[in-house]
XYZ file of C-alpha atoms in Angstrom:
250
model
C -58.120 14.645 -6.569
C -61.339 12.995 -5.385
C -61.881 11.680 -8.905
C -58.434 10.099 -8.913
C -59.114 8.435 -5.542
C -62.428 7.049 -6.806
C -60.737 5.651 -9.893
C -58.012 4.036 -7.763
C -60.624 2.392 -5.533
C -62.384 0.959 -8.533
C -59.122 -0.451 -9.915
C -58.304 -1.981 -6.521
C -61.713 -3.662 -6.312
C -61.371 -5.014 -9.847
C -57.901 -6.381 -9.051
C -59.174 -8.085 -5.878
C -62.071 -9.623 -7.788
C -59.680 -10.879 -10.461
C -57.431 -12.466 -7.831
C -60.387 -14.264 -6.227
C -61.572 -15.623 -9.593
C -58.042 -16.752 -10.471
C -57.617 -18.518 -7.113
C -60.947 -20.280 -7.520
C -59.959 -21.469 -10.984
C -56.656 -22.850 -9.666
C -58.424 -24.774 -6.913
C -60.785 -26.403 -9.422
C -57.985 -27.353 -11.811
C -55.654 -28.712 -9.110
C -55.563 -32.540 -8.735
C -57.736 -33.936 -5.986
C -55.942 -34.585 -2.689
C -58.732 -36.726 -1.234
C -57.607 -39.828 0.626
C -58.372 -42.921 -1.464
C -60.725 -45.528 -0.050
C -59.025 -48.347 1.725
C -59.899 -51.870 0.605
C -62.036 -52.330 3.700
C -64.061 -49.205 2.813
C -64.403 -49.994 -0.889
C -67.372 -52.296 -1.525
C -65.865 -53.460 -4.814
C -62.552 -54.336 -3.219
C -64.309 -56.350 -0.558
C -65.444 -58.921 -3.136
C -62.039 -60.420 -3.913
C -63.317 -63.458 -5.773
C -64.982 -63.566 -9.142
C -66.839 -66.557 -10.542
C -65.155 -68.260 -13.497
C -67.903 -70.034 -15.491
C -65.260 -71.988 -17.392
C -64.007 -73.755 -14.265
C -65.501 -77.180 -13.606
C -67.062 -77.961 -10.259
C -64.377 -80.530 -9.394
C -61.703 -77.885 -9.878
C -63.856 -75.534 -7.823
C -63.932 -78.008 -4.931
C -60.213 -78.665 -5.261
C -59.515 -74.923 -5.141
C -61.246 -74.751 -1.757
C -59.011 -77.478 -0.350
C -55.897 -75.819 -1.802
C -56.862 -72.408 -0.401
C -57.537 -73.743 3.093
C -54.962 -72.920 5.727
C -54.136 -75.144 8.702
C -57.426 -74.100 10.324
C -59.504 -74.640 7.188
C -61.986 -72.104 5.822
C -64.989 -70.442 7.386
C -68.343 -71.083 5.759
C -68.404 -67.404 4.838
C -65.095 -67.746 2.983
C -66.340 -70.853 1.200
C -69.533 -69.081 0.155
C -67.586 -66.081 -1.169
C -65.172 -68.257 -3.141
C -67.993 -70.239 -4.709
C -69.782 -66.983 -5.593
C -73.097 -67.527 -7.434
C -72.459 -71.250 -7.903
C -72.552 -71.822 -4.137
C -76.260 -72.697 -4.424
C -75.605 -75.567 -6.803
C -72.624 -76.941 -4.905
C -74.354 -76.821 -1.516
C -77.411 -78.599 -2.916
C -75.158 -81.226 -4.532
C -73.312 -81.878 -1.275
C -76.632 -82.343 0.525
C -78.123 -84.552 -2.196
C -75.227 -86.998 -2.595
C -75.827 -88.892 0.698
C -79.477 -89.375 -0.305
C -78.468 -91.456 -3.331
C -78.176 -94.503 -1.044
C -81.245 -96.689 -1.762
C -84.040 -96.982 0.814
C -82.330 -94.558 3.197
C -84.333 -93.252 6.128
C -83.454 -90.398 8.458
C -80.842 -88.519 6.422
C -83.217 -87.372 3.622
C -85.658 -86.054 6.205
C -82.849 -84.019 7.821
C -81.163 -82.594 4.699
C -84.507 -81.854 3.077
C -84.962 -78.777 5.275
C -81.778 -76.907 4.229
C -82.355 -77.898 0.585
C -85.820 -76.339 0.748
C -84.330 -73.197 2.324
C -81.764 -72.933 -0.469
C -84.425 -73.517 -3.126
C -86.602 -70.818 -1.565
C -83.750 -68.315 -1.763
C -83.120 -69.238 -5.402
C -86.810 -68.751 -6.100
C -86.610 -65.253 -4.598
C -83.694 -64.367 -6.881
C -80.855 -64.254 -4.363
C -77.365 -64.416 -5.880
C -75.741 -66.240 -2.972
C -77.094 -68.202 -0.032
C -77.979 -66.368 3.153
C -76.784 -67.934 6.372
C -76.776 -66.554 9.930
C -73.513 -64.924 11.030
C -72.965 -67.632 13.626
C -72.878 -70.234 10.847
C -70.779 -68.103 8.512
C -68.075 -67.909 11.191
C -67.910 -71.678 11.659
C -64.904 -73.418 10.103
C -64.752 -76.395 7.783
C -61.563 -78.330 8.699
C -58.929 -78.667 6.043
C -59.066 -82.483 6.299
C -62.795 -82.430 5.496
C -62.203 -80.187 2.473
C -59.484 -82.560 1.252
C -61.794 -85.582 1.598
C -64.562 -83.792 -0.276
C -62.155 -82.859 -3.101
C -60.839 -86.425 -3.266
C -64.357 -87.879 -3.497
C -65.276 -85.458 -6.284
C -62.128 -86.277 -8.261
C -62.608 -90.054 -7.944
C -66.380 -90.487 -8.154
C -67.884 -87.545 -10.015
C -65.616 -87.091 -13.004
C -68.257 -88.323 -15.455
C -70.622 -85.528 -14.335
C -68.022 -82.972 -15.298
C -67.084 -84.707 -18.557
C -70.683 -84.789 -19.784
C -71.705 -81.320 -18.593
C -70.688 -78.017 -20.160
C -72.142 -74.514 -20.511
C -75.193 -74.781 -22.803
C -78.862 -73.810 -22.815
C -77.929 -71.202 -20.223
C -81.454 -69.796 -20.191
C -82.368 -72.750 -17.953
C -79.331 -72.484 -15.667
C -78.684 -68.751 -15.168
C -80.744 -65.735 -14.137
C -84.471 -66.485 -14.427
C -83.557 -70.091 -15.221
C -82.407 -70.513 -11.624
C -85.971 -69.831 -10.470
C -87.185 -72.460 -12.908
C -84.678 -74.896 -11.393
C -85.765 -73.959 -7.858
C -89.338 -75.123 -8.544
C -88.143 -78.632 -9.466
C -85.650 -78.702 -6.599
C -88.649 -78.252 -4.298
C -90.594 -80.992 -6.140
C -87.661 -83.412 -5.854
C -87.051 -82.560 -2.198
C -90.669 -83.222 -1.246
C -90.311 -86.656 -2.877
C -87.002 -87.284 -1.097
C -88.434 -86.921 2.393
C -91.006 -89.653 1.788
C -89.832 -92.849 3.529
C -87.728 -95.238 1.388
C -88.279 -93.234 -1.815
C -85.147 -91.096 -1.845
C -82.861 -92.467 -4.567
C -84.632 -91.430 -7.787
C -85.477 -87.854 -6.725
C -81.907 -87.518 -5.412
C -80.661 -88.275 -8.921
C -82.893 -85.471 -10.172
C -81.506 -83.140 -7.504
C -77.914 -84.030 -8.377
C -78.550 -83.372 -12.086
C -80.100 -79.970 -11.343
C -77.283 -79.049 -8.951
C -74.585 -79.950 -11.491
C -76.511 -77.989 -14.116
C -76.460 -74.884 -11.901
C -72.755 -75.305 -11.137
C -71.714 -75.939 -14.739
C -74.237 -73.519 -16.308
C -75.666 -76.536 -18.157
C -79.357 -76.072 -18.912
C -79.576 -79.594 -20.358
C -78.677 -81.098 -16.977
C -81.223 -78.833 -15.284
C -83.906 -79.990 -17.723
C -82.907 -83.617 -17.212
C -83.194 -83.255 -13.448
C -86.538 -81.489 -13.823
C -87.867 -84.359 -15.958
C -86.700 -86.962 -13.422
C -88.264 -85.042 -10.521
C -91.542 -84.486 -12.384
C -91.909 -88.105 -13.547
C -91.163 -89.418 -10.065
C -93.650 -87.029 -8.487
C -96.274 -88.095 -11.035
C -95.531 -91.773 -10.371
C -95.974 -91.258 -6.631
C -99.217 -89.367 -7.244
C -100.579 -92.129 -9.502
C -99.637 -94.841 -7.006
C -101.159 -92.900 -4.117
C -104.349 -92.302 -6.112
C -104.487 -95.991 -7.040
C -104.083 -97.049 -3.422
C -106.787 -94.606 -2.323
C -109.139 -95.831 -5.069
C -108.430 -99.464 -4.227
C -109.075 -98.852 -0.543
C -112.394 -97.139 -1.346
C -113.418 -99.970 -3.677
C -112.543 -102.593 -1.074
C -114.460 -100.709 1.577
C -117.552 -100.636 -0.633
C -117.406 -104.426 -0.972
C -117.774 -104.865 2.745
C -121.355 -105.524 3.912
């Protein structure tokens, strides 16, 4: 009798163990009931805009004006829509006013943000950093429309001549290469009455970054370098001439 009871206990324990193993297997094979991440919790969903390298910069500017509501767009929304090309477009917008010959005041003001943008490019950032207070500021819809209209009327030849090519000079490490010459051109811009030529170099580099056109970047780098060399030669000549004249004095 005792033997039968012992056997029954063993069978009961084996049955209980089997049930536990079977239940564990069912839990593992059942579909997950976890709550999916909401778009606000999903870091991928947060980035709603993807850069389209095939889109020209004029179309990019027009898309901002078209997307603006009655209150316009915040600077943060503009930055996100421009994605990685926001560096090039922001530098272009700052450089265009400096194309006016013999301009004083404006180049000295815009030179500071251009240098900040170039520094961030040099450090390898993918999009410009701005304080939250600035990111929350709004660009009026009327201003976005005027900017799009100017680009469509005055800058079409930039877009017609530029296209994705020599991307090694306009993407990735090439952006750091471009940043060096942006700094060179900006230093030349802030010198009194010498803003037009280096501004052309800046505009070429900016369009090259926007359009992924390494040839434009190289062209802007050449313009900036030659102008910086010309200024250096002139300054050295003036210094030498002043020293020579001083030595002639008794």
